[in-house]
Amino acid sequence: MAEMSVGVRDHKAVAAARMAMSGKTKGLRALLPFVGPAFVASVAYMDPGNYATNIESGSQFGYQMLWVVVMANLMAMLIQSMSAKLGIATGKNLPELCREHVPKGVSVTLWIVSELAAMATDLAEFLGATLALHLLFHIPMLAAVLITGVATYLLLTLERFGFRPLEKVIAGLVAVIGLSYLVETIFSRPEWGQVVYHSVVPWLGPQESVMLAVGVIGATVMPHVVYLHSGLTQRRIIPRDDREKRMINRFSVKEVVIAMGIAGLINLSMMYMAASVFYASGHTAVADITTAYQTLTPLLGPAAATVFLISLLASGLSSSTVGTMAGQVIMQGFVGFTIPVWLRRVVTMIPAVIVVALGVDPTRTLVISQVVLSLVLPVPVITLIYFARRKDIMGILVNRPLTTWVASAVATVVTLLNVLLIYQALGGPMPSIGS
């Protein structure tokens, strides 16, 4: 029965996609069969790590770091569209191509680095959902960790019914996050002039702002979903010829812009909410999610604080599910084997259990995990650029030279920010940029 359900659901989606490509459906109806992969990937761009870095940035520096969110989101659109295109063009995911085209030792090294990034991701996502359960329902932290593990595993079991059910559930959780921050925007009443100005005017101060800027990028452009997105598109709707490859890619680009645009707006709202509520009221030391929740209650009322936690719970559950999916793609692609989903779920939640058991500050751990992700980020981005520029691999969908140059500039910016972070960590003085 389960196999029949999978076949029926997938067949309907593929049939609708074929109708769109033949011109029998237009507009939104034509786009809908292709909607799913980018929304799944977008969850990682609004995970609990984003909450930690955006709240700390907004409370310490007000609106001044909004431009980092905008820049990171534009990077995300480019990188995720390239990853999706790779899967469409080749029928393979990025880790699989690495295994086929790079020496075995390099492939294994890339796998290890990528698994560490996936574990850092899972740590952030698990802690976010755990904190939300703890603060919402007063559940002990260790119990909340276990509940989070079971809940995300149950979400993952939806995959047996085809790609559509899980995509719909994740899209629903994204909608919860988006609606929550629409409500938070109404409560917080940001200064829109400041929001617009600092979204486009760069500013980078000394010391902590550099680490937070790198953390924001690490929380926004996520290494594991660079790998995952190619896996989500590689066999979803299989093109029969070059014309269909082009059409599927066009629909994919539209979906990426929509999904990542929504994720970007949510990230902006996280930071400007912290700026308008915490920074403006003199609460510049709000550097963790628990304090944010406790401070929101007297400033905006219990309703705003509860909405904040609901969005955090939706974020943690959905992004942890996606993180586990990415881990499976990474392992299968790089080394050619997989482990049961339940075992991966157990293994990747161990760091979160240790952090909770030792009483380590969860939000500080979240921020550090995002910095780790940013340090790993150049690896999948550089390999993606390398394969996407090769016509023998990409065929008709090979990157244009301009796309390759822009993507290379993105990889350079990320790498330079990481160098700045290491330089600062070693005690080097940091100049201010902007005013």
Coordinates of C-alpha atoms in Angstrom, one line a residue:
M1 CA 0.0 0.0 0.0
A2 CA 2.8 2.4 0.9
E3 CA 4.6 1.8 -2.5
M4 CA 1.3 2.3 -4.3
S5 CA 0.8 5.7 -2.5
V6 CA 4.3 6.8 -3.4
G7 CA 3.8 5.9 -7.1
V8 CA 0.4 7.7 -7.3
R9 CA 1.5 10.8 -5.6
D10 CA 4.8 11.1 -7.5
H11 CA 3.0 10.3 -10.8
K12 CA 0.5 13.1 -10.3
A13 CA 3.2 15.7 -9.6
V14 CA 5.2 14.5 -12.6
A15 CA 2.1 14.6 -14.9
A16 CA 1.3 18.1 -13.7
A17 CA 4.9 19.1 -14.5
R18 CA 4.7 17.7 -18.0
M19 CA 1.5 19.6 -18.6
A20 CA 3.3 22.8 -17.5
M21 CA 6.2 22.1 -19.8
S22 CA 3.9 21.5 -22.8
G23 CA 2.2 24.8 -22.2
K24 CA -1.2 23.3 -21.2
T25 CA -1.0 25.1 -17.8
K26 CA 0.1 28.7 -17.2
G27 CA 1.1 31.0 -14.4
L28 CA 0.9 29.8 -10.8
R29 CA -0.6 26.5 -11.8
A30 CA 2.4 25.8 -14.0
L31 CA 4.8 26.6 -11.2
L32 CA 3.2 24.6 -8.5
P33 CA 4.4 21.1 -9.6
F34 CA 8.0 22.4 -9.4
V35 CA 7.6 24.0 -5.9
G36 CA 9.1 22.0 -3.1
P37 CA 12.9 21.6 -3.2
A38 CA 13.8 25.3 -2.6
F39 CA 11.3 25.5 0.2
V40 CA 12.8 22.5 1.8
A41 CA 16.2 24.0 1.4
S42 CA 15.0 27.4 2.6
V43 CA 14.2 26.0 6.1
A44 CA 18.0 25.9 6.8
Y45 CA 18.1 29.6 6.1
M46 CA 15.8 30.4 9.0
D47 CA 16.9 27.8 11.6
P48 CA 17.5 28.4 15.3
G49 CA 21.1 29.5 14.5
N50 CA 19.6 32.4 12.6
Y51 CA 17.6 33.4 15.7
A52 CA 20.8 33.4 17.8
T53 CA 23.0 35.4 15.5
N54 CA 20.2 37.8 14.3
I55 CA 19.0 38.5 17.9
E56 CA 22.5 39.1 19.2
S57 CA 23.4 41.3 16.2
G58 CA 20.2 43.4 16.5
S59 CA 20.4 43.9 20.2
Q60 CA 24.1 44.9 20.2
F61 CA 24.3 46.9 17.0
G62 CA 20.7 47.9 16.2
Y63 CA 19.8 48.1 12.5
Q64 CA 23.4 48.5 11.4
M65 CA 24.0 44.8 10.4
L66 CA 20.9 44.3 8.3
W67 CA 23.0 44.7 5.1
V68 CA 24.8 41.4 6.1
V69 CA 21.5 39.6 6.0
V70 CA 20.7 41.1 2.5
M71 CA 24.1 40.2 1.2
A72 CA 23.9 36.6 2.6
N73 CA 20.5 36.1 1.1
L74 CA 21.6 37.2 -2.3
M75 CA 24.5 34.8 -2.0
A76 CA 22.0 32.1 -1.0
M77 CA 19.8 32.6 -4.1
L78 CA 22.8 32.3 -6.4
I79 CA 24.3 29.3 -4.7
Q80 CA 21.0 27.3 -4.2
S81 CA 19.9 28.0 -7.8
M82 CA 23.3 26.6 -9.0
S83 CA 22.9 23.5 -6.7
A84 CA 19.4 22.8 -8.0
K85 CA 20.6 23.2 -11.6
L86 CA 23.4 20.8 -11.0
G87 CA 20.9 18.1 -10.0
I88 CA 18.6 18.8 -13.0
A89 CA 21.5 18.9 -15.5
T90 CA 23.3 15.7 -14.3
G91 CA 20.8 13.6 -12.5
K92 CA 23.4 13.4 -9.7
N93 CA 24.0 15.3 -6.5
L94 CA 27.1 17.3 -5.6
P95 CA 28.6 14.7 -3.3
E96 CA 28.2 12.0 -6.0
L97 CA 30.0 14.2 -8.5
C98 CA 32.8 14.8 -6.0
R99 CA 33.2 11.0 -5.5
E100 CA 33.4 10.5 -9.3
H101 CA 35.7 13.3 -10.2
V102 CA 38.1 13.9 -7.3
P103 CA 40.7 11.5 -5.8
K104 CA 39.3 9.1 -3.2
G105 CA 41.3 10.6 -0.4
V106 CA 40.1 14.0 -1.2
S107 CA 36.5 12.7 -1.4
V108 CA 36.8 11.1 2.0
T109 CA 38.2 14.3 3.5
L110 CA 35.4 16.3 2.0
W111 CA 32.9 13.8 3.5
I112 CA 34.4 14.2 7.0
V113 CA 34.4 18.0 6.8
S114 CA 30.8 18.0 5.5
E115 CA 29.7 15.6 8.2
L116 CA 31.2 17.9 10.9
A117 CA 29.2 20.8 9.3
A118 CA 26.0 18.7 9.4
M119 CA 26.6 17.9 13.0
A120 CA 27.1 21.6 13.8
T121 CA 23.9 22.3 12.0
D122 CA 22.0 19.6 13.9
L123 CA 23.3 21.0 17.2
A124 CA 21.9 24.4 16.4
E125 CA 18.6 23.0 15.2
F126 CA 18.1 20.6 18.1
L127 CA 19.0 23.2 20.7
G128 CA 16.5 25.6 19.2
A129 CA 13.6 23.2 19.3
T130 CA 14.6 22.0 22.7
L131 CA 14.7 25.6 24.1
A132 CA 11.3 26.3 22.6
L133 CA 9.7 23.2 24.2
H134 CA 11.4 24.0 27.5
L135 CA 10.2 27.6 27.6
L136 CA 6.7 27.0 26.1
F137 CA 5.7 24.0 28.2
H138 CA 8.3 24.1 31.0
I139 CA 9.6 20.7 30.0
P140 CA 13.0 19.8 31.4
M141 CA 15.8 20.3 28.8
L142 CA 16.9 16.7 28.6
A143 CA 13.3 15.5 28.1
A144 CA 12.8 18.2 25.5
V145 CA 15.9 16.9 23.6
L146 CA 14.3 13.4 23.4
I147 CA 10.9 14.8 22.4
T148 CA 12.6 16.8 19.6
G149 CA 14.4 13.7 18.4
V150 CA 11.2 11.6 18.2
A151 CA 9.3 14.4 16.5
T152 CA 11.9 15.0 13.8
Y153 CA 12.1 11.2 13.2
L154 CA 8.4 11.0 12.7
L155 CA 8.5 13.9 10.2
L156 CA 11.2 12.0 8.3
T157 CA 9.0 8.9 8.0
L158 CA 6.8 10.9 5.7
E159 CA 9.4 10.3 2.9
R160 CA 8.0 6.8 2.5
F161 CA 4.8 8.3 1.0
G162 CA 6.7 10.3 -1.7
F163 CA 8.3 13.7 -1.8
R164 CA 5.0 15.7 -1.7
P165 CA 3.8 15.0 1.9
L166 CA 7.1 16.0 3.5
E167 CA 7.4 19.0 1.2
K168 CA 3.9 20.1 2.3
V169 CA 4.5 19.7 6.0
I170 CA 7.8 21.6 5.8
A171 CA 6.1 24.4 3.7
G172 CA 3.4 24.6 6.4
L173 CA 6.1 25.0 9.1
V174 CA 7.7 27.8 7.0
A175 CA 4.3 29.5 6.8
V176 CA 4.1 29.3 10.7
I177 CA 7.5 31.0 11.0
G178 CA 6.5 33.7 8.4
L179 CA 3.2 34.4 10.0
S180 CA 4.8 34.6 13.5
Y181 CA 7.3 37.2 12.3
L182 CA 4.5 39.2 10.6
V183 CA 2.9 39.3 14.0
E184 CA 6.2 40.2 15.7
T185 CA 6.7 43.1 13.2
I186 CA 3.3 44.5 14.1
F187 CA 4.1 44.3 17.8
S188 CA 7.7 45.7 17.5
R189 CA 6.9 48.6 15.1
P190 CA 10.4 49.0 13.6
E191 CA 11.7 52.3 12.1
W192 CA 11.3 51.6 8.4
G193 CA 13.7 54.3 7.3
Q194 CA 16.4 52.7 9.4
V195 CA 15.5 49.3 8.0
V196 CA 15.8 50.4 4.4
Y197 CA 19.0 52.5 4.9
H198 CA 20.9 49.8 6.8
S199 CA 19.8 47.0 4.5
V200 CA 21.9 48.6 1.7
V201 CA 24.6 50.6 3.4
P202 CA 27.5 48.4 4.7
W203 CA 28.8 48.8 8.2
L204 CA 31.2 46.6 10.2
G205 CA 32.6 47.6 13.5
P206 CA 35.5 46.1 15.5
Q207 CA 35.6 42.9 17.6
E208 CA 32.3 41.2 18.2
S209 CA 30.6 42.6 15.0
V210 CA 33.0 40.7 12.8
M211 CA 32.3 37.4 14.5
L212 CA 28.6 38.0 14.3
A213 CA 28.8 39.0 10.6
V214 CA 30.5 35.7 9.9
G215 CA 27.9 34.0 12.1
V216 CA 25.0 35.6 10.2
I217 CA 26.5 34.3 6.9
G218 CA 27.2 30.9 8.4
A219 CA 23.6 30.8 9.6
T220 CA 22.2 31.9 6.3
V221 CA 24.3 30.2 3.6
M222 CA 24.3 26.6 4.9
P223 CA 26.9 24.1 3.6
H224 CA 24.6 21.0 4.1
V225 CA 21.8 22.4 1.9
V226 CA 24.2 23.3 -0.8
Y227 CA 24.7 19.5 -1.0
L228 CA 21.0 18.7 -0.3
H229 CA 19.4 20.9 -3.0
S230 CA 21.1 19.0 -5.8
G231 CA 19.8 15.8 -4.3
L232 CA 16.3 17.1 -4.1
T233 CA 16.2 18.0 -7.8
Q234 CA 18.2 15.2 -9.3
R235 CA 15.4 12.7 -9.7
R236 CA 12.3 14.6 -8.8
I237 CA 11.2 15.4 -12.4
I238 CA 13.6 13.8 -14.8
P239 CA 14.0 15.8 -18.0
R240 CA 13.7 13.8 -21.3
D241 CA 15.7 16.2 -23.4
D242 CA 17.6 19.5 -23.3
R243 CA 14.4 21.5 -23.9
E244 CA 12.9 20.1 -20.7
K245 CA 16.1 20.6 -18.8
R246 CA 15.9 24.3 -19.7
M247 CA 12.3 24.5 -18.7
I248 CA 12.7 22.7 -15.4
N249 CA 15.6 24.9 -14.5
R250 CA 13.6 28.1 -15.3
F251 CA 10.8 26.9 -12.9
S252 CA 13.5 26.0 -10.4
V253 CA 15.0 29.5 -10.5
K254 CA 11.6 31.1 -9.9
E255 CA 11.0 28.8 -6.9
V256 CA 14.5 29.6 -5.5
V257 CA 13.9 33.4 -5.7
I258 CA 10.5 33.0 -4.0
A259 CA 11.6 30.6 -1.3
M260 CA 14.9 32.4 -0.5
G261 CA 13.1 35.8 -0.7
I262 CA 10.7 34.7 2.0
A263 CA 13.6 33.3 4.1
G264 CA 15.4 36.6 3.7
L265 CA 12.4 38.7 4.8
I266 CA 12.1 36.5 7.9
N267 CA 15.8 36.9 8.7
L268 CA 15.5 40.7 8.3
S269 CA 12.5 40.7 10.6
M270 CA 14.4 38.7 13.2
M271 CA 17.1 41.3 13.3
Y272 CA 15.0 44.5 13.1
M273 CA 12.7 43.1 15.8
A274 CA 15.7 42.8 18.1
A275 CA 16.9 46.3 17.0
S276 CA 13.5 48.0 17.6
V277 CA 12.7 46.2 20.8
F278 CA 16.0 45.5 22.6
Y279 CA 18.6 47.9 21.2
A280 CA 16.1 50.9 21.2
S281 CA 15.2 50.2 24.8
G282 CA 18.8 49.9 26.0
H283 CA 18.8 46.1 26.3
T284 CA 22.0 45.7 24.3
A285 CA 23.2 42.7 26.2
V286 CA 20.4 40.3 24.9
A287 CA 22.7 37.7 23.5
D288 CA 20.6 34.5 24.0
I289 CA 17.2 33.2 23.1
T290 CA 16.1 32.7 26.7
T291 CA 16.9 36.3 27.6
A292 CA 15.1 37.4 24.4
Y293 CA 12.0 35.6 25.4
Q294 CA 12.1 36.9 29.0
T295 CA 12.7 40.4 27.9
L296 CA 10.0 40.4 25.2
T297 CA 7.4 39.6 27.9
P298 CA 7.5 42.9 29.8
L299 CA 8.4 44.9 26.7
L300 CA 5.7 43.6 24.2
G301 CA 3.6 41.4 26.4
P302 CA 3.2 37.6 26.8
A303 CA 1.5 37.2 23.4
A304 CA 4.5 38.4 21.5
A305 CA 6.8 36.2 23.6
T306 CA 4.7 33.1 22.9
V307 CA 4.5 33.8 19.2
F308 CA 8.3 34.1 19.2
L309 CA 8.6 30.6 20.8
I310 CA 6.1 29.1 18.4
S311 CA 8.1 30.3 15.5
L312 CA 11.3 28.9 17.1
L313 CA 9.7 25.5 17.6
A314 CA 8.6 25.3 14.0
S315 CA 12.0 26.4 12.9
G316 CA 13.8 23.8 15.1
L317 CA 11.6 20.9 14.1
S318 CA 11.6 21.6 10.3
S319 CA 15.3 22.5 10.0
S320 CA 16.4 19.4 12.1
T321 CA 14.4 17.2 9.7
V322 CA 16.1 18.8 6.7
G323 CA 19.5 18.5 8.3
T324 CA 19.0 14.7 8.7
M325 CA 18.0 14.5 5.0
A326 CA 21.2 16.4 4.1
G327 CA 23.3 14.1 6.2
Q328 CA 22.0 11.1 4.3
V329 CA 22.7 12.7 0.9
I330 CA 26.2 13.7 2.0
M331 CA 27.1 10.2 3.2
Q332 CA 25.6 8.3 0.3
G333 CA 27.2 10.7 -2.2
F334 CA 30.7 10.9 -0.9
V335 CA 31.3 7.3 0.3
G336 CA 28.5 5.4 -1.4
F337 CA 26.6 4.0 1.6
T338 CA 23.9 5.1 4.0
I339 CA 22.8 4.2 7.5
P340 CA 19.2 3.9 8.8
V341 CA 17.5 7.2 9.3
W342 CA 16.8 6.4 13.0
L343 CA 20.5 5.7 13.6
R344 CA 21.6 9.0 12.0
R345 CA 18.9 10.7 14.1
V346 CA 20.4 9.2 17.3
V347 CA 24.0 9.9 16.4
T348 CA 23.5 13.5 15.4
M349 CA 21.5 14.4 18.4
I350 CA 24.3 13.3 20.8
P351 CA 26.2 16.7 20.8
A352 CA 22.9 18.4 21.8
V353 CA 22.4 16.0 24.6
I354 CA 26.0 16.6 25.8
V355 CA 25.5 20.4 25.7
V356 CA 22.3 20.2 27.6
A357 CA 23.6 17.7 30.2
L358 CA 26.7 19.8 30.9
G359 CA 24.6 23.0 31.2
V360 CA 26.5 24.9 28.5
D361 CA 24.9 28.1 27.4
P362 CA 22.7 27.0 24.4
T363 CA 22.6 30.2 22.5
R364 CA 26.3 30.8 22.7
T365 CA 26.7 27.3 21.4
L366 CA 24.3 28.2 18.6
V367 CA 26.4 31.2 17.5
I368 CA 29.7 29.3 17.6
S369 CA 28.1 26.5 15.6
Q370 CA 27.2 29.1 12.9
V371 CA 30.8 30.3 12.8
V372 CA 31.9 26.7 12.3
L373 CA 29.4 26.4 9.4
S374 CA 30.8 29.5 7.8
L375 CA 34.3 28.2 8.0
V376 CA 33.2 25.0 6.2
L377 CA 31.1 26.8 3.7
P378 CA 33.8 27.5 1.1
V379 CA 34.2 23.8 0.5
P380 CA 30.8 23.0 -1.1
V381 CA 30.7 26.4 -2.8
I382 CA 34.0 26.0 -4.5
T383 CA 33.3 22.4 -5.6
L384 CA 29.8 23.5 -6.9
I385 CA 31.4 26.3 -8.9
Y386 CA 34.0 23.9 -10.3
F387 CA 31.4 21.4 -11.6
A388 CA 28.8 24.0 -12.7
R389 CA 31.4 25.6 -15.1
R390 CA 32.2 22.3 -16.9
K391 CA 30.2 21.8 -20.1
D392 CA 31.1 18.1 -20.2
I393 CA 29.3 17.7 -16.9
M394 CA 26.5 20.3 -17.1
G395 CA 25.7 20.1 -20.8
I396 CA 23.2 22.7 -22.0
L397 CA 22.9 24.1 -18.4
V398 CA 26.6 24.9 -18.0
N399 CA 27.2 28.2 -16.1
R400 CA 27.8 31.3 -18.2
P401 CA 31.2 32.9 -17.5
L402 CA 29.5 35.8 -15.8
T403 CA 27.7 33.5 -13.4
T404 CA 31.0 31.7 -12.6
W405 CA 32.7 35.0 -11.9
V406 CA 29.9 36.2 -9.6
A407 CA 29.8 32.9 -7.8
S408 CA 33.6 33.0 -7.4
A409 CA 33.3 36.5 -5.9
V410 CA 30.8 35.1 -3.4
A411 CA 33.3 32.3 -2.4
T412 CA 36.0 34.9 -2.1
V413 CA 34.0 37.2 0.2
V414 CA 33.1 34.3 2.4
T415 CA 36.7 33.2 2.6
L416 CA 38.0 36.7 3.4
L417 CA 35.4 37.1 6.2
N418 CA 36.7 33.8 7.6
V419 CA 40.3 35.0 7.4
L420 CA 39.2 38.2 9.3
L421 CA 37.5 36.1 12.0
I422 CA 40.7 34.0 12.5
Y423 CA 42.8 37.1 12.5
Q424 CA 40.6 38.7 15.2
A425 CA 40.6 35.5 17.2
L426 CA 44.4 35.6 17.3
G427 CA 44.3 39.1 18.8
G428 CA 44.6 41.2 15.7
P429 CA 43.0 44.7 15.8
M430 CA 40.0 45.2 13.6
P431 CA 39.3 48.5 11.8
S432 CA 35.8 49.9 11.6
I433 CA 34.1 50.0 8.2
G434 CA 31.3 52.6 7.6
S435 CA 29.8 54.9 10.1

